CSV table of C-alpha atoms in Angstrom, one decimal:
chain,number,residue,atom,x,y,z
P,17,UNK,CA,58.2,2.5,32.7
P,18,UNK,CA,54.6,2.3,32.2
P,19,UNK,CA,52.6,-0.4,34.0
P,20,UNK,CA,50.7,-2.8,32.2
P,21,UNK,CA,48.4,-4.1,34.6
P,22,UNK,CA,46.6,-0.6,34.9
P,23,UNK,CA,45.2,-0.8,31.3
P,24,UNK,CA,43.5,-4.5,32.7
P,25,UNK,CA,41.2,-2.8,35.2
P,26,UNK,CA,37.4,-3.0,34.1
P,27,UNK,CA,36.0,0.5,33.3
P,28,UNK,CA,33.8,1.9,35.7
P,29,UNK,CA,30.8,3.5,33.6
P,30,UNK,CA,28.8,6.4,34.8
P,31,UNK,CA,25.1,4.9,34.0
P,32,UNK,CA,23.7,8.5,33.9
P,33,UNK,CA,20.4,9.4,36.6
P,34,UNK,CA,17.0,7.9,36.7
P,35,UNK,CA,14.4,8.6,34.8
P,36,UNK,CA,12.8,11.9,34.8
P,37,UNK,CA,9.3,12.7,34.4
P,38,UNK,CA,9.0,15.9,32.2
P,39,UNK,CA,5.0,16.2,33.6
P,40,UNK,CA,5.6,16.0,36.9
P,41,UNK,CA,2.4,17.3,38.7
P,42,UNK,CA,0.8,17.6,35.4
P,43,UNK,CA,-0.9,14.8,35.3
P,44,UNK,CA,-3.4,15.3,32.9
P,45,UNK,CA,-1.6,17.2,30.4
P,46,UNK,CA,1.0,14.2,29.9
P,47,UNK,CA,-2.4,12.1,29.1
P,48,UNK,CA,-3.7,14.7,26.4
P,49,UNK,CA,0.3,14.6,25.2
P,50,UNK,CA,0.2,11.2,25.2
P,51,UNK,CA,-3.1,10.6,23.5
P,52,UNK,CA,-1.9,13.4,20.9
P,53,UNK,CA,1.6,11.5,20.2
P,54,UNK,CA,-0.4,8.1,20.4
P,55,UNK,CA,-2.8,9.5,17.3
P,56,UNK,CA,0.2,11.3,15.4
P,57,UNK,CA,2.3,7.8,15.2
P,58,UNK,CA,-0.9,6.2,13.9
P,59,UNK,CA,-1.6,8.6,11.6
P,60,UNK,CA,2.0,8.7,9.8
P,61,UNK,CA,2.0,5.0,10.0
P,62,UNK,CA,-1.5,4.7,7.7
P,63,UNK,CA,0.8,7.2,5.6
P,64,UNK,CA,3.6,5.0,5.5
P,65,UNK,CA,1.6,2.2,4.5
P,66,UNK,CA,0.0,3.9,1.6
P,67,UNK,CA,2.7,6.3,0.1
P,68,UNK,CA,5.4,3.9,0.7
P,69,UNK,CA,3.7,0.7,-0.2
P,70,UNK,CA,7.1,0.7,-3.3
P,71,UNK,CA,9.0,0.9,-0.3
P,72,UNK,CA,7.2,-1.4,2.0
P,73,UNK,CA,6.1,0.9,4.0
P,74,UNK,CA,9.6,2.4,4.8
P,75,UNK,CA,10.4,5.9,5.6
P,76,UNK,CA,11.6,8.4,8.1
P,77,UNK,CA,10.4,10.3,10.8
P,78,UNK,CA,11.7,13.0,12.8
P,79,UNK,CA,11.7,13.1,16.9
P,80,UNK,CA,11.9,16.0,18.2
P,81,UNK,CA,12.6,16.1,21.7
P,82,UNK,CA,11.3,18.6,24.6
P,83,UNK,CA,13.8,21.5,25.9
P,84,UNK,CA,14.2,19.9,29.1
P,85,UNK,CA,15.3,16.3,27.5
P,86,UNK,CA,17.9,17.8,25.1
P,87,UNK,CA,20.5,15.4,27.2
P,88,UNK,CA,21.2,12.3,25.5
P,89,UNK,CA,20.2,9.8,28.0
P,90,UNK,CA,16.6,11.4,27.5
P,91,UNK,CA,16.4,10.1,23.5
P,92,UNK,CA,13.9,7.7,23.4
P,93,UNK,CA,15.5,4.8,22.3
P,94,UNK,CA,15.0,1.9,25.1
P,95,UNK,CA,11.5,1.4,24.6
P,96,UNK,CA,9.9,3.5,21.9
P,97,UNK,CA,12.4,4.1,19.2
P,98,UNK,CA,14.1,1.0,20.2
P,99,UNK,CA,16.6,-1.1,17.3
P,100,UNK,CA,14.4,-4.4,15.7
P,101,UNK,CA,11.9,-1.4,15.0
P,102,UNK,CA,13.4,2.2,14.4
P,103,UNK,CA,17.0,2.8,13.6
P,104,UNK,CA,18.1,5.8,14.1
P,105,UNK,CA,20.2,7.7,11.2
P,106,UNK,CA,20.8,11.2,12.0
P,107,UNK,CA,19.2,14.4,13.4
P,108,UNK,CA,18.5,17.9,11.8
P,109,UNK,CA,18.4,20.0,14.3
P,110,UNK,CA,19.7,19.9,18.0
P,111,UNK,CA,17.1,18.4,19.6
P,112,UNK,CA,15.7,16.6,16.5
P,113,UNK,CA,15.9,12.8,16.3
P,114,UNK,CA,15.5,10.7,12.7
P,115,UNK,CA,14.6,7.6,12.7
P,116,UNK,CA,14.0,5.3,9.8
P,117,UNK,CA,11.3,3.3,10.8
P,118,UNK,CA,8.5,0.9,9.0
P,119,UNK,CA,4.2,1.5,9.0
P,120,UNK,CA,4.5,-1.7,11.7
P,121,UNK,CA,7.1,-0.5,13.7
P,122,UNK,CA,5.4,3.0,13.9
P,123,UNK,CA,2.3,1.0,14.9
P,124,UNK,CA,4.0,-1.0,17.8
P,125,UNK,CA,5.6,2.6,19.2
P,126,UNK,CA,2.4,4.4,19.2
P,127,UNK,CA,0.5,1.2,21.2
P,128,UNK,CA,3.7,1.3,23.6
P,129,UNK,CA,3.0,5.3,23.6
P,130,UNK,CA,-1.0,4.9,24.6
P,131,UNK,CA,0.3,2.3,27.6
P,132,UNK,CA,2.6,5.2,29.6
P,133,UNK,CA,1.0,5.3,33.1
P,134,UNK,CA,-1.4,8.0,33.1
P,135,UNK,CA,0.3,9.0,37.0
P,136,UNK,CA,2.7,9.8,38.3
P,137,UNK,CA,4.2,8.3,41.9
P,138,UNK,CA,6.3,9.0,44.5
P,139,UNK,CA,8.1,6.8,47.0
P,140,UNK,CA,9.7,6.6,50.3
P,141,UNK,CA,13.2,6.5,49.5
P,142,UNK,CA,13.7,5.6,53.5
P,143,UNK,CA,17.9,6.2,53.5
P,144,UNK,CA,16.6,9.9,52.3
P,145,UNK,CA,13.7,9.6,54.3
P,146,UNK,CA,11.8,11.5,52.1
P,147,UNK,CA,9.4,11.3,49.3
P,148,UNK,CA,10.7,10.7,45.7
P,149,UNK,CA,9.3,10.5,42.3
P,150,UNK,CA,9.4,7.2,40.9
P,151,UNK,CA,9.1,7.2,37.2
P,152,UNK,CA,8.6,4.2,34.9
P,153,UNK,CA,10.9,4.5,31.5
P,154,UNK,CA,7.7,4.4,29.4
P,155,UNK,CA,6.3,7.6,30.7
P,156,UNK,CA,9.8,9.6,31.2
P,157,UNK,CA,10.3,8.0,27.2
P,158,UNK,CA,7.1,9.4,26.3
P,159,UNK,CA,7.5,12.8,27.7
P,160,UNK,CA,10.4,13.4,26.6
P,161,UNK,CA,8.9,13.9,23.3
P,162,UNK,CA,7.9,17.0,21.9
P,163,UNK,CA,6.5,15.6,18.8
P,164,UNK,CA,6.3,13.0,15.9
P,165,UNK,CA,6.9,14.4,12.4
P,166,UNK,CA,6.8,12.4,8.7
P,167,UNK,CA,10.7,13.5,7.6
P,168,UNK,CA,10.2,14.0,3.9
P,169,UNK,CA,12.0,15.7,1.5
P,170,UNK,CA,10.1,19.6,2.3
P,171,UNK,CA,12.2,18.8,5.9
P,172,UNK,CA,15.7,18.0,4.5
P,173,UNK,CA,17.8,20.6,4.1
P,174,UNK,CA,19.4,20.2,1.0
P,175,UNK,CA,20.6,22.4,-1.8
P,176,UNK,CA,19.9,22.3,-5.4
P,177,UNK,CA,22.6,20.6,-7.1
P,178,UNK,CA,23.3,23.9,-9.6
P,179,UNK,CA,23.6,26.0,-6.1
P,180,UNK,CA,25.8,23.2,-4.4
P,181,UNK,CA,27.9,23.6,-7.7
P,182,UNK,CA,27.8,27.6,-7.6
P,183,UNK,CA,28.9,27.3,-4.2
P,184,UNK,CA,31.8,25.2,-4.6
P,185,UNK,CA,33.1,26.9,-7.6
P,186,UNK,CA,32.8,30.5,-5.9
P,187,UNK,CA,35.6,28.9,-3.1
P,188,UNK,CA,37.7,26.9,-5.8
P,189,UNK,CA,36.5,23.7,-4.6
P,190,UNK,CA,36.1,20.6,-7.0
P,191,UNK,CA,33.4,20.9,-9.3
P,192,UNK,CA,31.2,18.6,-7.9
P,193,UNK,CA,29.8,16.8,-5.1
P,194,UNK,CA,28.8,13.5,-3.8
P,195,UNK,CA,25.5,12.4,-2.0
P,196,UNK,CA,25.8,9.7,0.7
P,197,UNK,CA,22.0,8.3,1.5
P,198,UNK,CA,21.2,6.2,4.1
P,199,UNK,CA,21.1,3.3,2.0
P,200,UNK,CA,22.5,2.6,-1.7
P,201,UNK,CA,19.5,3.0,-4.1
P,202,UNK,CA,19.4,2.4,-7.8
P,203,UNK,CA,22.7,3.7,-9.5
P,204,UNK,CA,25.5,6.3,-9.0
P,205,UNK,CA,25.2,9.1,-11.7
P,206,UNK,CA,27.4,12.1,-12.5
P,207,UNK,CA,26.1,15.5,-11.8
């Protein structure tokens, strides 16, 4: 017979490492990085504003992340990409973050980009009794970043709908296909 009282234990939750800083020693090229990604946000949300303006300033960008932050609790979602301003829908590629985000929210994330701490530290972890890096979750956040793109539709990878068709026709699937977007626009039509 099963016991019931082992299903009422809390759940212990591995809360992953510390933060990591992807320009340790390098200094000075995380503050040309972070200048870079700083100027890229504000440029794509001045975009935003203008190309979007039907959309109030909606669209979608893509994160893609640095090699060595491929691991999920590198995304950049605590206090960049963070929900109330970017909501993240999908990815393209591996290591390729979209967010659907506004030209304010993009604003805030690239002033929260320019303040990551320019140095790095280290700290006497005295049970170690050795120096450690101490890294603030802005900077690891921003580092972890390879770059800021606009996600438009030359990025989606989409086919035609005559080649979808083709396709599914050729492997005597049904004759047609549905689209899911992120969010329901206009009306459904038959292809």
């Amino acid at each position: 017979m099963a016991n019931p009282t082992a299903l009422k234990k809390p759940r212990v939750v591995n809360a992953g490492g510390k933060q990591k800083d992807f320009f340790e020693g390098r200094d000075k090229d995380f503050v040309k990085h972070r200048d870079k990604l700083k100027a890229d946000l504000e440029l794509i949300s001045s975009e935003l504003k203008t190309s979007s303006a039907a959309f109030k300033g909606e669209g979608f960008v893509e994160v893609r992340l640095a090699q060595t932050a491929w691991a999920k609790s590198h995304r950049p979602v605590d206090k960049l990409f963070k929900p109330g301003i970017a909501t993240l829908v999908g990815g393209s590629e591996i290591a390729d973050l979209v967010f659907r985000v506004n030209a304010e929210g993009l604003k805030k994330i690239a002033t929260e980009v320019g303040a990551a701490e320019a140095e790095g530290s280290k700290k006497l972890n005295a049970t170690k009794k050795r120096m450690e890096v101490v890294v603030k979750e802005l900077r690891s956040e921003t580092g972890a970043i390879e770059s800021v793109v606009l996600w438009g539709p030359d990025r989606r990878d989409a086919p035609t709908a005559k080649d979808a068709i083709g396709f599914l026709k050729k492997r005597g699937l049904a004759a047609y296909y549905r689209v899911e977007l992120f969010e329901k626009l206009g009306t459904e039509q038959d292809v």
